[in-house]
Amino acid sequence: MSHSIMNNNDQQVAKAADHKPILFFLALSLVTALINSSAPTPLYPYYQDRFGLSSTMLSVIYGAYAAGVIVSLLVVGQLAKRITDKRVFILPALGVVLVAGIVFCFADSFASLFVARLLTGIGTGALTGAANVSLAKIGPNDKGKTAALIAVLSFTLGLSIGPLLTGLAIHYEFYPAQAPFLVISLMACVAFLGVLKCWPRALKTVSAEKISANLSAGNIENRPVFALCAATLFLCWMVAACILTFGPNLSQRFYHGASNSNLYFSFLVTFYLLIAGISQIVCKKWTALVSVQYGYLIQILSFVIIGSAIAWSSALLACVGVILAGFAYGALFVGSARWVNQMATPANHAKSIALFYLVAYTANWVPIILGCGVDILGLTRVMLGALVVFSLVEVGLLATISKQRVAWLSSES
């Protein structure tokens, strides 16, 4: 009997080792797509000056990414049940990311930047749905914790590398509008070949049983909890979108127009997202509900500090506020993603993931609304007003969590 158990354990360890390469390349796929989504951030002032773009036009370019993601997620969500081999989505999506990188290299107008961002969104959306489901199928049987952690860390790493890559290219004047996107295109090729070569042959026969073990903790019919998770990720990404969109211009104000302000901002965004990654590892020890609660508390505090930084033009306060926002980002992201993985049933997992990220990606349209306000009222007034509104919304959600805590803890366990 014990010999049989040992053999089963050995087989599980061997199987996990066999799947490490594909888990790596699935993570690389997500990282590549997210680098492509964040790499243009330090270039926005450059694009604005070169092409004569208003804040509204700049926000529309940023929001085109969300439009592409949402369309892609809707398609993947509808087709995922009928197409079990997720390579059908993943490989073409990597091809679209590659093409988007090439379009960025040759972008010379508002239209070409819009198309590049739209393609980036389409590729990222397909990868978000299909790669997340594949991670849950292939990863260990731990109720989706590892799948959620890999996905969230991949998102965070990709978002943090993008601005740093472009910021360094700008600082050293090494083809800043082309070099980062050539690197991204090369990474997409590597990820494509890796997924093609390392995809498990036995996945189709194992996946139904395995995903059932991974995702047996609940179901999507617990709609209040799902709504909380989706709202949490929406707010989390909305804050990140505002930092990435308006951060470069705020940075120039904080550093009084210094030539290195974009590089400083690139380092700050990278540090913000690295802190988010550390936060995700720390929060893995907590329950999903506790992660969300602490995330909201810390994010509200970060809003107060960032608002003070804007009012007083303090670079130091801005750095402290952004770092706290990074920790909150990680806690909110990993908590909500894990909770959705635990609630979803095998039958609706792909649809649940697609809907979860679809709601979240609409957060990228918030900067469009704010951009219109900036053109009329100015950056300082709009940012301070937005921070007040964001804080009030999160206080309301915290109050809701406090009232429903006992019921939601039982649904999570």
CSV table of C-alpha atoms in Angstrom, one decimal:
chain,number,residue,atom,x,y,z
A,1,MET,CA,0.0,0.0,0.0
A,2,SER,CA,2.7,2.5,1.0
A,3,HIS,CA,4.7,1.4,-2.0
A,4,SER,CA,1.7,2.3,-4.2
A,5,ILE,CA,1.3,5.7,-2.5
A,6,MET,CA,5.0,6.4,-3.0
A,7,ASN,CA,4.7,5.5,-6.7
A,8,ASN,CA,1.7,7.8,-7.1
A,9,ASN,CA,3.6,10.6,-5.4
A,10,ASP,CA,6.6,10.0,-7.6
A,11,GLN,CA,4.4,10.1,-10.7
A,12,GLN,CA,2.8,13.4,-9.5
A,13,VAL,CA,6.3,15.0,-9.0
A,14,ALA,CA,7.5,13.7,-12.4
A,15,LYS,CA,4.3,15.0,-14.0
A,16,ALA,CA,4.7,18.4,-12.4
A,17,ALA,CA,8.3,18.5,-13.6
A,18,ASP,CA,7.2,17.6,-17.1
A,19,HIS,CA,4.8,20.5,-17.1
A,20,LYS,CA,7.2,23.2,-15.8
A,21,PRO,CA,8.4,24.1,-19.4
A,22,ILE,CA,4.8,24.8,-20.6
A,23,LEU,CA,4.0,26.7,-17.4
A,24,PHE,CA,7.0,28.9,-18.1
A,25,PHE,CA,6.1,29.5,-21.7
A,26,LEU,CA,2.5,30.3,-20.8
A,27,ALA,CA,3.8,32.8,-18.2
A,28,LEU,CA,6.2,34.2,-20.9
A,29,SER,CA,3.3,34.7,-23.2
A,30,LEU,CA,1.4,36.7,-20.7
A,31,VAL,CA,4.6,38.7,-19.7
A,32,THR,CA,5.2,39.5,-23.4
A,33,ALA,CA,1.7,40.8,-24.0
A,34,LEU,CA,1.8,42.9,-20.9
A,35,ILE,CA,5.2,44.4,-21.7
A,36,ASN,CA,3.7,45.4,-25.1
A,37,SER,CA,0.8,47.0,-23.3
A,38,SER,CA,2.9,49.1,-20.8
A,39,ALA,CA,6.0,49.9,-22.9
A,40,PRO,CA,4.5,52.9,-24.7
A,41,THR,CA,3.8,54.7,-21.3
A,42,PRO,CA,7.0,56.7,-21.1
A,43,LEU,CA,6.7,57.6,-24.8
A,44,TYR,CA,3.3,59.3,-24.4
A,45,PRO,CA,4.8,62.8,-23.9
A,46,TYR,CA,7.0,62.1,-27.0
A,47,TYR,CA,4.0,61.0,-29.0
A,48,GLN,CA,2.0,64.0,-27.8
A,49,ASP,CA,4.7,66.5,-28.9
A,50,ARG,CA,5.6,64.8,-32.2
A,51,PHE,CA,2.0,64.2,-33.4
A,52,GLY,CA,0.3,67.2,-31.7
A,53,LEU,CA,-2.0,65.0,-29.6
A,54,SER,CA,-4.4,66.4,-27.0
A,55,SER,CA,-4.9,64.7,-23.6
A,56,THR,CA,-8.2,63.3,-24.9
A,57,MET,CA,-6.5,61.8,-28.0
A,58,LEU,CA,-3.8,60.3,-25.8
A,59,SER,CA,-6.4,58.7,-23.6
A,60,VAL,CA,-8.2,57.3,-26.6
A,61,ILE,CA,-5.0,55.7,-27.7
A,62,TYR,CA,-4.7,54.2,-24.3
A,63,GLY,CA,-8.3,53.1,-24.3
A,64,ALA,CA,-8.0,51.4,-27.7
A,65,TYR,CA,-6.2,48.7,-25.8
A,66,ALA,CA,-9.2,48.0,-23.6
A,67,ALA,CA,-11.5,47.8,-26.6
A,68,GLY,CA,-9.3,45.2,-28.2
A,69,VAL,CA,-9.1,43.2,-25.0
A,70,ILE,CA,-12.8,43.2,-24.4
A,71,VAL,CA,-13.7,42.1,-28.0
A,72,SER,CA,-11.1,39.3,-27.7
A,73,LEU,CA,-12.3,38.2,-24.3
A,74,LEU,CA,-15.9,38.0,-25.5
A,75,VAL,CA,-14.9,35.8,-28.4
A,76,VAL,CA,-12.7,33.5,-26.3
A,77,GLY,CA,-15.4,33.3,-23.6
A,78,GLN,CA,-17.9,32.1,-26.2
A,79,LEU,CA,-15.7,29.6,-28.0
A,80,ALA,CA,-13.7,28.2,-25.0
A,81,LYS,CA,-16.3,25.5,-24.2
A,82,ARG,CA,-16.3,24.2,-27.7
A,83,ILE,CA,-12.6,24.3,-28.3
A,84,THR,CA,-10.7,22.4,-25.7
A,85,ASP,CA,-7.2,22.9,-27.2
A,86,LYS,CA,-6.4,26.4,-26.0
A,87,ARG,CA,-3.4,26.6,-28.4
A,88,VAL,CA,-6.1,27.6,-31.0
A,89,PHE,CA,-6.3,30.9,-29.1
A,90,ILE,CA,-2.8,31.2,-27.6
A,91,LEU,CA,-0.7,30.9,-30.8
A,92,PRO,CA,-2.7,33.3,-33.0
A,93,ALA,CA,-2.7,35.8,-30.0
A,94,LEU,CA,1.1,35.7,-29.8
A,95,GLY,CA,1.1,36.4,-33.6
A,96,VAL,CA,-1.1,39.4,-33.0
A,97,VAL,CA,1.2,40.7,-30.2
A,98,LEU,CA,4.2,40.3,-32.6
A,99,VAL,CA,2.4,42.3,-35.3
A,100,ALA,CA,1.4,45.0,-32.8
A,101,GLY,CA,5.1,45.4,-31.8
A,102,ILE,CA,6.0,45.9,-35.5
A,103,VAL,CA,3.2,48.5,-36.0
A,104,PHE,CA,4.5,50.4,-33.0
A,105,CYS,CA,8.0,50.4,-34.6
A,106,PHE,CA,6.7,52.2,-37.6
A,107,ALA,CA,4.0,54.3,-36.0
A,108,ASP,CA,3.9,57.9,-37.4
A,109,SER,CA,0.4,59.2,-36.6
A,110,PHE,CA,-2.6,59.0,-34.2
A,111,ALA,CA,-4.1,56.3,-36.5
A,112,SER,CA,-1.1,54.0,-36.4
A,113,LEU,CA,-0.8,54.3,-32.6
A,114,PHE,CA,-4.5,53.5,-32.3
A,115,VAL,CA,-4.2,50.4,-34.4
A,116,ALA,CA,-1.0,49.2,-32.5
A,117,ARG,CA,-2.8,49.6,-29.2
A,118,LEU,CA,-6.0,47.9,-30.5
A,119,LEU,CA,-3.9,44.9,-31.8
A,120,THR,CA,-2.1,44.8,-28.5
A,121,GLY,CA,-5.4,44.5,-26.7
A,122,ILE,CA,-6.8,41.8,-29.0
A,123,GLY,CA,-3.7,39.7,-28.5
A,124,THR,CA,-3.6,40.3,-24.7
A,125,GLY,CA,-7.3,39.5,-24.3
A,126,ALA,CA,-7.0,36.1,-26.0
A,127,LEU,CA,-4.0,35.3,-23.9
A,128,THR,CA,-5.7,36.4,-20.7
A,129,GLY,CA,-8.6,34.0,-21.2
A,130,ALA,CA,-6.9,31.0,-22.7
A,131,ALA,CA,-3.6,31.1,-20.8
A,132,ASN,CA,-5.3,31.5,-17.4
A,133,VAL,CA,-7.5,28.5,-18.1
A,134,SER,CA,-4.5,26.5,-19.3
A,135,LEU,CA,-2.6,27.4,-16.2
A,136,ALA,CA,-5.4,26.1,-14.1
A,137,LYS,CA,-5.6,22.8,-16.1
A,138,ILE,CA,-1.9,22.2,-16.2
A,139,GLY,CA,-0.8,23.5,-12.8
A,140,PRO,CA,-0.9,21.6,-9.5
A,141,ASN,CA,-4.1,20.6,-7.7
A,142,ASP,CA,-4.3,23.4,-5.2
A,143,LYS,CA,-7.7,25.0,-5.9
A,144,GLY,CA,-6.3,27.4,-8.4
A,145,LYS,CA,-3.8,29.1,-6.1
A,146,THR,CA,-0.7,28.4,-8.2
A,147,ALA,CA,-2.5,29.3,-11.4
A,148,ALA,CA,-3.7,32.6,-9.9
A,149,LEU,CA,-0.2,33.4,-8.6
A,150,ILE,CA,1.5,32.7,-11.9
A,151,ALA,CA,-1.0,34.7,-13.8
A,152,VAL,CA,-0.9,37.7,-11.4
A,153,LEU,CA,2.9,37.7,-11.2
A,154,SER,CA,3.1,37.5,-15.0
A,155,PHE,CA,0.8,40.5,-15.3
A,156,THR,CA,2.9,42.4,-12.8
A,157,LEU,CA,6.3,41.5,-14.2
A,158,GLY,CA,5.1,42.4,-17.8
A,159,LEU,CA,3.7,45.7,-16.7
A,160,SER,CA,6.8,46.6,-14.7
A,161,ILE,CA,9.4,45.7,-17.4
A,162,GLY,CA,7.6,47.7,-20.2
A,163,PRO,CA,8.1,51.2,-18.8
A,164,LEU,CA,11.7,50.3,-17.7
A,165,LEU,CA,12.6,49.0,-21.1
A,166,THR,CA,11.3,52.1,-22.8
A,167,GLY,CA,12.7,54.5,-20.2
A,168,LEU,CA,16.2,53.2,-20.6
A,169,ALA,CA,15.9,53.4,-24.4
A,170,ILE,CA,14.8,57.1,-24.0
A,171,HIS,CA,17.6,57.9,-21.5
A,172,TYR,CA,20.4,56.4,-23.7
A,173,GLU,CA,18.7,57.7,-26.9
A,174,PHE,CA,18.8,54.2,-28.4
A,175,TYR,CA,15.9,54.2,-30.9
A,176,PRO,CA,13.3,54.6,-28.1
A,177,ALA,CA,10.3,54.4,-30.4
A,178,GLN,CA,11.6,51.2,-32.1
A,179,ALA,CA,14.0,49.1,-29.9
A,180,PRO,CA,11.6,48.2,-27.1
A,181,PHE,CA,9.1,46.8,-29.6
A,182,LEU,CA,11.6,44.8,-31.5
A,183,VAL,CA,12.5,43.1,-28.2
A,184,ILE,CA,8.9,42.4,-27.6
A,185,SER,CA,8.4,40.9,-31.0
A,186,LEU,CA,11.4,38.6,-30.4
A,187,MET,CA,9.9,37.5,-27.1
A,188,ALA,CA,6.6,36.8,-28.8
A,189,CYS,CA,8.4,34.5,-31.3
A,190,VAL,CA,10.2,32.6,-28.4
A,191,ALA,CA,6.9,32.2,-26.5
A,192,PHE,CA,5.2,31.0,-29.7
A,193,LEU,CA,7.8,28.3,-30.3
A,194,GLY,CA,7.9,27.3,-26.7
A,195,VAL,CA,4.1,26.8,-26.4
A,196,LEU,CA,4.1,24.9,-29.7
A,197,LYS,CA,6.9,22.5,-28.6
A,198,CYS,CA,6.1,22.0,-24.9
A,199,TRP,CA,2.3,21.6,-25.0
A,200,PRO,CA,1.4,18.4,-23.0
A,201,ARG,CA,0.2,15.6,-25.3
A,202,ALA,CA,-2.0,14.1,-22.6
A,203,LEU,CA,-3.6,17.4,-21.6
A,204,LYS,CA,-7.0,16.6,-23.3
A,205,THR,CA,-7.4,13.4,-21.3
A,206,VAL,CA,-6.2,14.7,-18.0
A,207,SER,CA,-7.7,18.2,-18.1
A,208,ALA,CA,-11.3,17.5,-17.3
A,209,GLU,CA,-10.4,15.5,-14.1
A,210,LYS,CA,-7.6,17.9,-13.1
A,211,ILE,CA,-9.6,21.1,-13.5
A,212,SER,CA,-12.4,19.6,-11.5
A,213,ALA,CA,-9.9,19.0,-8.7
A,214,ASN,CA,-8.4,22.5,-9.1
A,215,LEU,CA,-11.7,24.4,-9.1
A,216,SER,CA,-14.0,22.5,-6.8
A,217,ALA,CA,-14.3,25.2,-4.1
A,218,GLY,CA,-17.5,26.9,-5.3
A,219,ASN,CA,-19.4,28.3,-8.3
A,220,ILE,CA,-20.1,31.4,-10.2
A,221,GLU,CA,-23.7,31.5,-8.9
A,222,ASN,CA,-22.4,33.3,-5.8
A,223,ARG,CA,-22.9,36.5,-7.7
A,224,PRO,CA,-22.4,39.0,-4.9
A,225,VAL,CA,-18.9,37.7,-4.3
A,226,PHE,CA,-18.2,37.6,-8.0
A,227,ALA,CA,-19.4,41.2,-8.4
A,228,LEU,CA,-17.1,42.2,-5.5
A,229,CYS,CA,-14.1,40.4,-7.2
A,230,ALA,CA,-14.8,42.1,-10.5
A,231,ALA,CA,-15.3,45.5,-8.9
A,232,THR,CA,-12.1,45.0,-7.0
A,233,LEU,CA,-10.0,44.2,-10.1
A,234,PHE,CA,-11.7,47.1,-11.9
A,235,LEU,CA,-10.7,49.6,-9.3
A,236,CYS,CA,-7.2,48.1,-9.0
A,237,TRP,CA,-6.6,48.4,-12.8
A,238,MET,CA,-8.3,51.8,-13.0
A,239,VAL,CA,-5.7,53.2,-10.5
A,240,ALA,CA,-2.9,51.6,-12.5
A,241,ALA,CA,-4.3,52.9,-15.8
A,242,CYS,CA,-4.4,56.4,-14.4
A,243,ILE,CA,-0.8,56.2,-13.1
A,244,LEU,CA,0.4,54.9,-16.5
A,245,THR,CA,-1.6,57.5,-18.5
A,246,PHE,CA,-1.1,60.7,-16.5
A,247,GLY,CA,2.0,59.7,-14.5
A,248,PRO,CA,4.5,61.0,-17.2
A,249,ASN,CA,3.0,64.5,-17.2
A,250,LEU,CA,2.7,64.6,-13.4
A,251,SER,CA,6.3,63.5,-13.2
A,252,GLN,CA,7.4,66.4,-15.3
A,253,ARG,CA,5.6,68.7,-12.9
A,254,PHE,CA,7.1,67.1,-9.8
A,255,TYR,CA,10.6,67.3,-11.2
A,256,HIS,CA,10.0,70.8,-12.7
A,257,GLY,CA,10.4,69.7,-16.3
A,258,ALA,CA,13.8,68.0,-15.8
A,259,SER,CA,15.1,66.1,-18.8
A,260,ASN,CA,15.3,62.9,-16.8
A,261,SER,CA,11.8,63.1,-15.5
A,262,ASN,CA,10.6,60.3,-17.8
A,263,LEU,CA,13.4,58.0,-16.7
A,264,TYR,CA,12.5,58.8,-13.0
A,265,PHE,CA,8.9,57.9,-13.8
A,266,SER,CA,9.9,54.7,-15.5
A,267,PHE,CA,11.9,53.6,-12.5
A,268,LEU,CA,9.0,54.6,-10.2
A,269,VAL,CA,6.5,52.6,-12.2
A,270,THR,CA,8.8,49.6,-12.3
A,271,PHE,CA,9.3,49.8,-8.5
A,272,TYR,CA,5.5,50.2,-8.1
A,273,LEU,CA,4.9,47.0,-9.9
A,274,LEU,CA,7.8,45.1,-8.3
A,275,ILE,CA,6.2,46.0,-4.9
A,276,ALA,CA,3.0,44.7,-6.3
A,277,GLY,CA,4.7,41.4,-7.1
A,278,ILE,CA,6.2,41.2,-3.6
A,279,SER,CA,2.7,41.9,-2.2
A,280,GLN,CA,1.2,39.1,-4.2
A,281,ILE,CA,3.7,36.6,-2.7
A,282,VAL,CA,3.1,37.9,0.8
A,283,CYS,CA,-0.7,37.8,0.3
A,284,LYS,CA,-0.6,34.2,-0.8
A,285,LYS,CA,-0.5,33.2,2.9
A,286,TRP,CA,-3.8,35.1,3.5
A,287,THR,CA,-7.3,34.2,2.6
A,288,ALA,CA,-8.7,36.0,-0.5
A,289,LEU,CA,-11.0,38.1,1.6
A,290,VAL,CA,-8.3,39.3,3.9
A,291,SER,CA,-6.1,40.2,0.9
A,292,VAL,CA,-8.9,42.3,-0.5
A,293,GLN,CA,-9.6,44.0,2.8
A,294,TYR,CA,-6.0,45.0,3.4
A,295,GLY,CA,-5.7,46.0,-0.2
A,296,TYR,CA,-8.5,48.5,0.0
A,297,LEU,CA,-7.3,50.0,3.3
A,298,ILE,CA,-3.8,50.5,1.9
A,299,GLN,CA,-5.0,51.9,-1.4
A,300,ILE,CA,-7.2,54.5,0.4
A,301,LEU,CA,-4.2,55.6,2.4
A,302,SER,CA,-2.2,55.8,-0.9
A,303,PHE,CA,-4.9,58.1,-2.4
A,304,VAL,CA,-4.5,60.5,0.5
A,305,ILE,CA,-0.8,60.6,0.1
A,306,ILE,CA,-0.8,60.9,-3.7
A,307,GLY,CA,-3.4,63.7,-3.4
A,308,SER,CA,-1.2,65.6,-1.0
A,309,ALA,CA,1.7,65.1,-3.4
A,310,ILE,CA,-0.3,66.6,-6.3
A,311,ALA,CA,-1.5,69.5,-4.2
A,312,TRP,CA,2.0,70.3,-2.9
A,313,SER,CA,4.0,69.2,-6.0
A,314,SER,CA,6.0,66.9,-3.7
A,315,ALA,CA,8.0,64.2,-5.6
A,316,LEU,CA,8.8,62.5,-2.2
A,317,LEU,CA,5.2,62.1,-1.2
A,318,ALA,CA,4.3,60.9,-4.7
A,319,CYS,CA,6.9,58.1,-4.5
A,320,VAL,CA,5.6,57.0,-1.1
A,321,GLY,CA,2.0,57.1,-2.3
A,322,VAL,CA,2.8,55.1,-5.5
A,323,ILE,CA,4.7,52.5,-3.5
A,324,LEU,CA,1.8,52.0,-1.2
A,325,ALA,CA,-0.5,51.8,-4.2
A,326,GLY,CA,1.7,49.1,-5.6
A,327,PHE,CA,1.3,47.0,-2.5
A,328,ALA,CA,-2.5,47.5,-2.6
A,329,TYR,CA,-2.5,46.6,-6.3
A,330,GLY,CA,-0.9,43.2,-5.5
A,331,ALA,CA,-3.2,42.4,-2.6
A,332,LEU,CA,-6.3,43.3,-4.5
A,333,PHE,CA,-5.3,41.6,-7.7
A,334,VAL,CA,-4.2,38.3,-6.2
A,335,GLY,CA,-7.1,38.2,-3.7
A,336,SER,CA,-9.8,38.7,-6.3
A,337,ALA,CA,-8.2,36.4,-8.9
A,338,ARG,CA,-7.8,33.6,-6.4
A,339,TRP,CA,-11.4,34.0,-5.2
A,340,VAL,CA,-12.8,33.7,-8.7
A,341,ASN,CA,-10.7,30.6,-9.4
A,342,GLN,CA,-12.1,29.1,-6.2
A,343,MET,CA,-15.7,29.9,-7.0
A,344,ALA,CA,-15.7,28.8,-10.7
A,345,THR,CA,-16.9,25.3,-11.6
A,346,PRO,CA,-15.2,23.3,-14.3
A,347,ALA,CA,-18.1,23.9,-16.7
A,348,ASN,CA,-18.0,27.7,-16.5
A,349,HIS,CA,-14.4,28.4,-15.6
A,350,ALA,CA,-13.3,29.8,-19.0
A,351,LYS,CA,-16.5,32.0,-19.1
A,352,SER,CA,-16.0,33.2,-15.5
A,353,ILE,CA,-12.4,34.1,-16.2
A,354,ALA,CA,-13.3,36.0,-19.4
A,355,LEU,CA,-16.1,37.9,-17.7
A,356,PHE,CA,-13.9,38.7,-14.7
A,357,TYR,CA,-11.1,40.2,-16.9
A,358,LEU,CA,-13.7,41.8,-19.3
A,359,VAL,CA,-15.1,43.9,-16.4
A,360,ALA,CA,-11.6,44.8,-15.2
A,361,TYR,CA,-10.3,45.9,-18.7
A,362,THR,CA,-13.1,48.4,-19.0
A,363,ALA,CA,-11.1,50.3,-16.3
A,364,ASN,CA,-8.8,51.4,-19.1
A,365,TRP,CA,-11.5,53.6,-20.4
A,366,VAL,CA,-11.6,55.7,-17.2
A,367,PRO,CA,-8.5,57.7,-18.3
A,368,ILE,CA,-10.5,58.7,-21.5
A,369,ILE,CA,-13.1,60.4,-19.4
A,370,LEU,CA,-10.5,61.9,-17.1
A,371,GLY,CA,-8.5,63.0,-20.2
A,372,CYS,CA,-11.5,65.0,-21.4
A,373,GLY,CA,-11.7,66.7,-18.0
A,374,VAL,CA,-8.0,67.5,-18.1
A,375,ASP,CA,-8.3,69.3,-21.4
A,376,ILE,CA,-11.1,71.5,-19.8
A,377,LEU,CA,-10.2,71.8,-16.1
A,378,GLY,CA,-6.5,71.0,-15.9
A,379,LEU,CA,-4.6,68.1,-14.6
A,380,THR,CA,-4.4,69.0,-10.9
A,381,ARG,CA,-8.1,69.6,-10.4
A,382,VAL,CA,-9.2,66.4,-12.2
A,383,MET,CA,-6.7,64.2,-10.4
A,384,LEU,CA,-7.6,65.5,-7.0
A,385,GLY,CA,-11.3,65.1,-7.8
A,386,ALA,CA,-10.8,61.6,-9.1
A,387,LEU,CA,-8.9,60.6,-5.9
A,388,VAL,CA,-11.8,61.8,-3.7
A,389,VAL,CA,-14.3,59.8,-5.8
A,390,PHE,CA,-12.1,56.7,-5.8
A,391,SER,CA,-11.7,56.9,-2.0
A,392,LEU,CA,-15.4,57.2,-1.4
A,393,VAL,CA,-16.2,54.2,-3.6
A,394,GLU,CA,-13.6,52.0,-1.8
A,395,VAL,CA,-14.9,53.0,1.6
A,396,GLY,CA,-18.3,51.9,0.5
A,397,LEU,CA,-17.0,48.5,-0.7
A,398,LEU,CA,-15.1,48.1,2.6
A,399,ALA,CA,-18.3,48.7,4.5
A,400,THR,CA,-20.1,46.1,2.3
A,401,ILE,CA,-17.3,43.5,3.1
A,402,SER,CA,-17.6,44.2,6.8
A,403,LYS,CA,-21.4,43.5,6.7
A,404,GLN,CA,-21.1,40.3,4.6
A,405,ARG,CA,-17.8,39.0,6.0
A,406,VAL,CA,-19.1,35.9,7.8
A,407,ALA,CA,-21.1,34.7,4.8
A,408,TRP,CA,-18.3,35.4,2.3
A,409,LEU,CA,-15.7,33.7,4.5
A,410,SER,CA,-17.9,30.5,4.5
A,411,SER,CA,-18.2,30.7,0.7
A,412,GLU,CA,-14.4,31.0,0.4
A,413,SER,CA,-13.6,28.0,2.6
